Short mmCIF file of C-alpha atoms in Angstrom, two decimals:
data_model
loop_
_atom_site.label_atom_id
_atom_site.label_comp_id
_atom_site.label_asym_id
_atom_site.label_seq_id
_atom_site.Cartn_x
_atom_site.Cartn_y
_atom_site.Cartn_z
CA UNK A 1 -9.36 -0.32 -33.13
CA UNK A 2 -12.57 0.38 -34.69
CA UNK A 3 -13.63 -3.21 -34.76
CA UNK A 4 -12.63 -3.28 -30.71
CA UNK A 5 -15.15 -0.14 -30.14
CA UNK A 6 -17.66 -2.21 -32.44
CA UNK A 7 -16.98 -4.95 -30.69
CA UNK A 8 -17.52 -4.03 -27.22
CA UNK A 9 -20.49 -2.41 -28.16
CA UNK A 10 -21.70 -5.80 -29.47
CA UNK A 11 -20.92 -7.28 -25.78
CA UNK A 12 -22.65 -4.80 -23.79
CA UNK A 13 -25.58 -5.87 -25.65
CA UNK A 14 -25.48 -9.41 -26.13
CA UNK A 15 -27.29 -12.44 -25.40
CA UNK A 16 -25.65 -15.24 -23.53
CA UNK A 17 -25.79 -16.89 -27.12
CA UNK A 18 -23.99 -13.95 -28.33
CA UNK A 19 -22.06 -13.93 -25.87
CA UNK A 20 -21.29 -17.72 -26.72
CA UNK A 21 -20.53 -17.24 -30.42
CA UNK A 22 -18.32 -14.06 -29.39
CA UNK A 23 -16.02 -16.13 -27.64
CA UNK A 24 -16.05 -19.45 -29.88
CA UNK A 25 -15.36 -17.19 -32.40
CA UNK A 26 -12.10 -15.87 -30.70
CA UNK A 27 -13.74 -12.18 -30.52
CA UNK A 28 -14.12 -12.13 -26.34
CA UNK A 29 -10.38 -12.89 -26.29
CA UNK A 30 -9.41 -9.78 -28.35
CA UNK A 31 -12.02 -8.10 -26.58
CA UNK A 32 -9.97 -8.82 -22.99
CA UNK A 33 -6.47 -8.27 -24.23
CA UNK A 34 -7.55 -4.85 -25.15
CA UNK A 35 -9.41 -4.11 -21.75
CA UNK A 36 -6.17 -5.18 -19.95
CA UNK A 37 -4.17 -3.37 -22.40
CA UNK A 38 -6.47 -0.22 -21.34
CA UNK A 39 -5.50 -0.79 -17.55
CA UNK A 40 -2.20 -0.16 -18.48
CA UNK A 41 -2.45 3.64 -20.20
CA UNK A 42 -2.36 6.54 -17.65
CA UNK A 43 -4.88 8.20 -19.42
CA UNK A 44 -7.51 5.28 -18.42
CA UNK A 45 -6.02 5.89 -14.23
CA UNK A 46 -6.97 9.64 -14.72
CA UNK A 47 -10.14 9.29 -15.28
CA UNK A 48 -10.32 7.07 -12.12
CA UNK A 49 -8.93 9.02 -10.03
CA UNK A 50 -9.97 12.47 -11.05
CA UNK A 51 -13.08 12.66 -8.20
CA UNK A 52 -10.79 11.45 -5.46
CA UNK A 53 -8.89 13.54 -3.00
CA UNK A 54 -5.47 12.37 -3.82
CA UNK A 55 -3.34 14.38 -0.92
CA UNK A 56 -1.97 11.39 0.86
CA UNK A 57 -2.39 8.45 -1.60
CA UNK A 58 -5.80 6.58 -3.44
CA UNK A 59 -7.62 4.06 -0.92
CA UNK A 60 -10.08 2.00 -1.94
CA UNK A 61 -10.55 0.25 0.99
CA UNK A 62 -8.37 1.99 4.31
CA UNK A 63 -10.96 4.15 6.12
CA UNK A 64 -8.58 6.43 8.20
CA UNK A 65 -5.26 8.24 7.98
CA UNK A 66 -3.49 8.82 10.94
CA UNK A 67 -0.70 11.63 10.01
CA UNK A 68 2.31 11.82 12.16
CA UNK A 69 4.59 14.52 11.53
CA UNK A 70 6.45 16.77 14.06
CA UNK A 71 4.61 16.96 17.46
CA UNK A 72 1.57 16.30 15.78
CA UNK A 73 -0.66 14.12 14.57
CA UNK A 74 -4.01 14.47 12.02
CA UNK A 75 -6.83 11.97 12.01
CA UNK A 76 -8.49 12.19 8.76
CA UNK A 77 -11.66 10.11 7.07
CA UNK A 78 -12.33 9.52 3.22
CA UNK A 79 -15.97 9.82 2.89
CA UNK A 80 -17.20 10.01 -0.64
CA UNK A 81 -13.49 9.75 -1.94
CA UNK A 82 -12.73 13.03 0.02
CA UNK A 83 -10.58 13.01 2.85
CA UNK A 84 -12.55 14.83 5.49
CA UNK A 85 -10.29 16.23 8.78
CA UNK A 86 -11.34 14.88 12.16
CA UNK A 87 -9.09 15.82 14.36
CA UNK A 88 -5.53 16.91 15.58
CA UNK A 89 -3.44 16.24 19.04
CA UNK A 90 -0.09 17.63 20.11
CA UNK A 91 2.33 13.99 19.88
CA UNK A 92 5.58 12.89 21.60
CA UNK A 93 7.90 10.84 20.03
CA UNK A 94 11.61 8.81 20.79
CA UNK A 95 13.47 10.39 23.00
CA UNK A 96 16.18 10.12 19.99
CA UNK A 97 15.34 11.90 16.81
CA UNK A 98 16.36 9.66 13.45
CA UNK A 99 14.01 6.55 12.00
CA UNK A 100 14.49 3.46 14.21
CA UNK A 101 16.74 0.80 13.54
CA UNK A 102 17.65 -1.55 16.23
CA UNK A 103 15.96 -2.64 19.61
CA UNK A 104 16.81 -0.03 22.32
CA UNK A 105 17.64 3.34 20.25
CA UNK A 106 14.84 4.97 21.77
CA UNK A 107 13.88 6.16 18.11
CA UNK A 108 10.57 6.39 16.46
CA UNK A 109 10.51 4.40 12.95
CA UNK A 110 9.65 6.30 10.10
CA UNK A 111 7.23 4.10 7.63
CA UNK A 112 3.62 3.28 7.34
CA UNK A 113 2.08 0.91 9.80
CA UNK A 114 -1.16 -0.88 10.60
CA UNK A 115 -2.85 -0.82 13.92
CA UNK A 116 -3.01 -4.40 14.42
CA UNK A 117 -4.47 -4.60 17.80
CA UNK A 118 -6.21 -1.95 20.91
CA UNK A 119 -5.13 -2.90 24.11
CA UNK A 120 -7.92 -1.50 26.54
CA UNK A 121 -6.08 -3.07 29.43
CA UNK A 122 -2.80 -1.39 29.82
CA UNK A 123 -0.78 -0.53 32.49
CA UNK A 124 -1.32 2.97 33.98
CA UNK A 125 1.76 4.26 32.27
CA UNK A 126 0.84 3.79 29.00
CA UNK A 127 -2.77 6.10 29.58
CA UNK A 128 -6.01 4.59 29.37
CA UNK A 129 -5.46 2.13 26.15
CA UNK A 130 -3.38 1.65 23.32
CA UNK A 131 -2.58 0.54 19.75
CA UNK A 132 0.01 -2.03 18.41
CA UNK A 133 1.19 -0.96 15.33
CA UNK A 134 2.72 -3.31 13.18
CA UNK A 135 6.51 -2.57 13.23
CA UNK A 136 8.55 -3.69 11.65
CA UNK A 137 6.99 -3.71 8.50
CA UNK A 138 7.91 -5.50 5.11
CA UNK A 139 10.31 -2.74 4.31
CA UNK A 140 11.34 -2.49 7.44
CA UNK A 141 12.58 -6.13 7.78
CA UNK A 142 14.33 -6.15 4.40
CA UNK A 143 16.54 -3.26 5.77
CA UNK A 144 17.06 -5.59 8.74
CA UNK A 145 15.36 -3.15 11.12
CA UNK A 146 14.57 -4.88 14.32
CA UNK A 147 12.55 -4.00 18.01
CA UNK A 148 8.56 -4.37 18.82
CA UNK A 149 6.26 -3.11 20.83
CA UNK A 150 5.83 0.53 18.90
CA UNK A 151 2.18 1.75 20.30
CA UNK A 152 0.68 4.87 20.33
CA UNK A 153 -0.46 5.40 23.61
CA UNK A 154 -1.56 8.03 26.24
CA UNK A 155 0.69 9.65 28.90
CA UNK A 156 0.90 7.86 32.55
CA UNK A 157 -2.41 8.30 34.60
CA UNK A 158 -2.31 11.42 36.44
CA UNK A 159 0.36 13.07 34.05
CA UNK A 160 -0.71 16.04 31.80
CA UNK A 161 2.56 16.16 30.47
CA UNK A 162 5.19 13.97 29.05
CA UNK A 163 8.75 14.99 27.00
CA UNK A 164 9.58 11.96 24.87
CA UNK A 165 8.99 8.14 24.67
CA UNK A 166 11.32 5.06 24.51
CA UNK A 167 10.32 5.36 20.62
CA UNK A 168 6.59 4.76 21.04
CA UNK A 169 3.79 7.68 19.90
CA UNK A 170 1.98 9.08 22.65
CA UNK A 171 -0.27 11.38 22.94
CA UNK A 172 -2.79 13.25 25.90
CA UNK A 173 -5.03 11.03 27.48
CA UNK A 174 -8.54 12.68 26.08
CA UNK A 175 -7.32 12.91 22.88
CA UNK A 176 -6.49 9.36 22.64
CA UNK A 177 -9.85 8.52 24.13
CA UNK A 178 -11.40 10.64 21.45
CA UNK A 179 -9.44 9.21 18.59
CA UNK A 180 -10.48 6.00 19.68
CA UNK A 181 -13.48 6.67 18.80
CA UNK A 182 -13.44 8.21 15.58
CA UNK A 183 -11.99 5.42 14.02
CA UNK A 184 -11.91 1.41 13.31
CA UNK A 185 -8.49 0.55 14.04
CA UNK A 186 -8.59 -2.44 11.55
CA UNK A 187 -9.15 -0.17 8.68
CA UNK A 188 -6.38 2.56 10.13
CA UNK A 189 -2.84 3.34 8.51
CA UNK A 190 -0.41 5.54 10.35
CA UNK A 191 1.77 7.29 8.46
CA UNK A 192 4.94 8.26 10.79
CA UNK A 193 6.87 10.92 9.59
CA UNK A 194 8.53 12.62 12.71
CA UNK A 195 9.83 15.54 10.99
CA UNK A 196 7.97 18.63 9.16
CA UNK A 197 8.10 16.89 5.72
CA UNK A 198 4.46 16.04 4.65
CA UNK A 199 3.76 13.61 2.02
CA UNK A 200 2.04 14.31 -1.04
CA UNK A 201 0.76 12.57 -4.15
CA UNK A 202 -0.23 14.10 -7.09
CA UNK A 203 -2.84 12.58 -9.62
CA UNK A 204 -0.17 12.51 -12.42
CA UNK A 205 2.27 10.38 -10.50
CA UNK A 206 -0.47 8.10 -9.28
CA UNK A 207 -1.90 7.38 -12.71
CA UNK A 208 1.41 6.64 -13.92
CA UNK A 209 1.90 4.20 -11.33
CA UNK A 210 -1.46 2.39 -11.42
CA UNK A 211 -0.60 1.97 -15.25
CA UNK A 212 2.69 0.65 -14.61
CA UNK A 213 0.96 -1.88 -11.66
CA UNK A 214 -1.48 -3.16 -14.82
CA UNK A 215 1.73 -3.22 -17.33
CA UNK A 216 3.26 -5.59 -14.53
CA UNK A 217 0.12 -7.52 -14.09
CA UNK A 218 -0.18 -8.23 -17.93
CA UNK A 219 3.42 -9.35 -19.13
CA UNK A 220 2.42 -11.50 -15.99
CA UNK A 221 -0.60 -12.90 -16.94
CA UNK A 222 0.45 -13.01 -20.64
CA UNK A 223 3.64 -14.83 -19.75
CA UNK A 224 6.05 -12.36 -21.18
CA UNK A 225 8.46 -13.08 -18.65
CA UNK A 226 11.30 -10.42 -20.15
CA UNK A 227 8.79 -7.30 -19.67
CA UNK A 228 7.91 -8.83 -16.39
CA UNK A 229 11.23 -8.95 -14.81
CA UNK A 230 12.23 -6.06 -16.36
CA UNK A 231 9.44 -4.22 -13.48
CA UNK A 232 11.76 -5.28 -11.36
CA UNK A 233 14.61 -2.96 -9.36
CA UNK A 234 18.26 -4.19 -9.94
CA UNK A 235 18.45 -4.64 -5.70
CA UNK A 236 15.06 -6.13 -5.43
CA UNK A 237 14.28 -8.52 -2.57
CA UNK A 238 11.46 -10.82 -1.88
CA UNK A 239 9.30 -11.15 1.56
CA UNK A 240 11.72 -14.17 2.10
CA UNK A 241 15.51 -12.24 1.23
CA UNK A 242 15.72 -13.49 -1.90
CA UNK A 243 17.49 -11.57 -4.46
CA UNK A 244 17.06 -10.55 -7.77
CA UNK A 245 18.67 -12.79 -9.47
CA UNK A 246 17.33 -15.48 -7.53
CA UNK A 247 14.19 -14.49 -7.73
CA UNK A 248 14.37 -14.29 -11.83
CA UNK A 249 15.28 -18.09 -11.82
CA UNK A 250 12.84 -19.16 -9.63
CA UNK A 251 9.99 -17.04 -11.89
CA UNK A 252 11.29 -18.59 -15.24
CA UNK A 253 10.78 -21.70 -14.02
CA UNK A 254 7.06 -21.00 -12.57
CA UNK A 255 6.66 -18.78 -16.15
CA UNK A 256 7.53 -21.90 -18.19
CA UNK A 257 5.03 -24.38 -15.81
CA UNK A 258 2.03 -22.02 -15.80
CA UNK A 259 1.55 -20.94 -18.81
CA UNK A 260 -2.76 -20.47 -18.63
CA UNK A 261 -3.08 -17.95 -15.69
CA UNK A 262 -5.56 -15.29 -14.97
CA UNK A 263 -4.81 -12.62 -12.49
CA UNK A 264 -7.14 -9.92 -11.16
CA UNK A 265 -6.78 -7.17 -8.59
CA UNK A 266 -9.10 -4.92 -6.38
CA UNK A 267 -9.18 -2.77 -2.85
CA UNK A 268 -6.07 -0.87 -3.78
CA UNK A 269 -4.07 1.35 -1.24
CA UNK A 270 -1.76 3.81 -2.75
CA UNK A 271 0.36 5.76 -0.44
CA UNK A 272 3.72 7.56 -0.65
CA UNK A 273 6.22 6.23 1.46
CA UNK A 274 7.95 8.41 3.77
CA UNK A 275 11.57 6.80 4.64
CA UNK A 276 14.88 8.20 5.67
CA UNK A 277 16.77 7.25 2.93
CA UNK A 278 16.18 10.26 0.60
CA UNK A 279 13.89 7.55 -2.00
CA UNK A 280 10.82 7.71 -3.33
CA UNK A 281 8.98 5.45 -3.04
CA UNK A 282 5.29 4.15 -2.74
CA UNK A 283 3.63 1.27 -0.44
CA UNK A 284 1.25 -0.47 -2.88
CA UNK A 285 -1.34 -2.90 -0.73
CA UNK A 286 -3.97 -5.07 -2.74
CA UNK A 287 -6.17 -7.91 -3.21
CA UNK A 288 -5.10 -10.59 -5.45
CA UNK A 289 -7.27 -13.22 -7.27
CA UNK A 290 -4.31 -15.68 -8.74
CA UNK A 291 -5.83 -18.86 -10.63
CA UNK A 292 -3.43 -20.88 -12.94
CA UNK A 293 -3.44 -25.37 -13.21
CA UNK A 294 -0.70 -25.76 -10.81
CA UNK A 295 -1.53 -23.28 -8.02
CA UNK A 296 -4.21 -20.57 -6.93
CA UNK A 297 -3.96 -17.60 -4.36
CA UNK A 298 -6.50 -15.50 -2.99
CA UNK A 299 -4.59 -12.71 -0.62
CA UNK A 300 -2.72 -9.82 0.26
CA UNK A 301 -0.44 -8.45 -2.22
CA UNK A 302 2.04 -5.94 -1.13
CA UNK A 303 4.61 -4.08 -2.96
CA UNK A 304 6.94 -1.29 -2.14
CA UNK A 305 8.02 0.74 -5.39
CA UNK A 306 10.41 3.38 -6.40
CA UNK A 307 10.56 6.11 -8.77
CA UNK A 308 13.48 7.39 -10.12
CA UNK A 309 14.45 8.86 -13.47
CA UNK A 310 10.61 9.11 -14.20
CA UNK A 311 10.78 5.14 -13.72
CA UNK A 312 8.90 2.84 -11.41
CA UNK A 313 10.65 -0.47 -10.35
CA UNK A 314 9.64 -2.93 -7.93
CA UNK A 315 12.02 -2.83 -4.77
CA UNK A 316 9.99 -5.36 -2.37
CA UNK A 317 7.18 -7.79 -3.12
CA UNK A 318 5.16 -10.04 -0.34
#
């Protein structure tokens, strides 16, 4: 360990013909096994996250939070790695109380959405605009959820009052107007919770996690294909329904092609994930940077995980 503190002190000051010699030498390996071995210890996470207001989750690249809890919901901003409060409006929700399944139950889905689109041509019933939000989510679709069209939108035009929605969000007509701008919709999650249970994540729990994420990443990247599979939840399913078990022999066989592979992640977004099922779990959204012989990715990684037992397994991957 010594020789690793000596070592990167060498690189911070090196020439490029250091540099060079370092890693003919078989030093700037070593030097990067322990830097990703780092990535994986929670006490490297809390020193990360210790400036950051961790209430609702670490974002290093969503803007605004749009909480949605029981008749309400709370615009807030991170600005400087606070989250700064903007504003609040009273909300309706389904006429049905419960977490949407199917088309037609009138219920409001519990989950964590994008805004994908504002509509600023509606018709007069849904207010003056609106926003598409993107159910049904990953998570969503692996629990076979169906139905579309969830907005939050204003009341009818002319109507200061409204009881309940078809399973949409709505809320007054100003306050809409005013939301809309406070925020860029394209860098908006809301989180719907329709009851008086507010999320919360604690520093602890997220380093823990973010070290897992980088444990993940490096039996990955180093081709240990047992510890990588074992990150994964007994009833795990993939984007496209495949299984576990599946999914282990399709990775064995990618494991044993690719061996050379270098993986890197950035613009995390770390949020608990409320659900109706009594788990917790966490939506995990991030860039990835995959480059290996056979194949290279540059994307969207998404991941929904649980904890249980003081465990973290992988439960759905896109």
């Amino acid at each position: 360990m010594v020789f690793i503190f000596l070592a990167l002190g060498t690189f911070l000051m090196a020439s490029q013909d250091d540099l060079a010699t370092m890693y003919r030498s078989g030093h700037f390996k070593t030097i990067l096994q322990e830097l990703d071995k780092r990535l994986g210890e929670k006490g490297y996470w809390n020193g990360v996250l210790s400036d950051y207001d961790t209430t609702y989750g670490w974002y290093e690249n969503d803007k605004y939070l749009l909480m949605c809890n029981d008749q309400e919901i709370k615009l807030y901003e991170q600005v400087k790695k606070q989250l700064k409060y903007i504003q609040s409006a009273q909300a309706v929700f389904g006429r049905v109380e419960g977490d949407k399944q199917i088309e037609g139950d009138l219920k409001t889905p519990v989950g964590i959405y994008r805004l994908t689109e504002k509509k600023d041509h509606v018709d007069p019933f849904y207010g003056p605009l609106a926003f598409v939000t993107s159910y049904p989510n990953l998570y969503d679709r692996t629990l076979k959820k169906n139905g579309n069209g969830i907005w939050l939108h204003g009341y009818p035009m002319g109507c200061d009052e409204k009881d309940n929605t078809k399973g949409c969000i709505a809320v007054n007509n100003d306050d809409l107007i005013n939301l809309s701008k406070n925020i860029d919709h394209t860098k908006t999650l809301l989180i719907s919770n329709c009851k008086d249970r507010p999320i919360n994540a604690n520093k602890e729990t997220l380093a823990e996690l973010m070290a897992f994420i980088y444990r993940w990443r490096a039996a990955w990247k180093e081709n240990r294909f047992d510890d990588y599979i074992e990150s994964y939840a007994d009833d795990f399913v993939r984007y496209d329904g495949k299984k576990l078990n599946a999914f282990k022999a399709m990775k064995k066989n990618v494991f044993a092609i690719a061996r050379q592979k270098e993986i890197d992640f950035s613009d995390f977004t770390v949020t608990p994930y409320p659900n109706s099922l009594g788990k917790v779990l966490w939506r995990v959204t991030f860039h990835e940077d995959y480059r290996a012989s056979n194949y290279k990715f540059q994307g969207l990684k998404e991941l929904y995980i649980q904890e249980k037992r003081g465990y973290f397994r992988i439960v759905v991957e896109q």
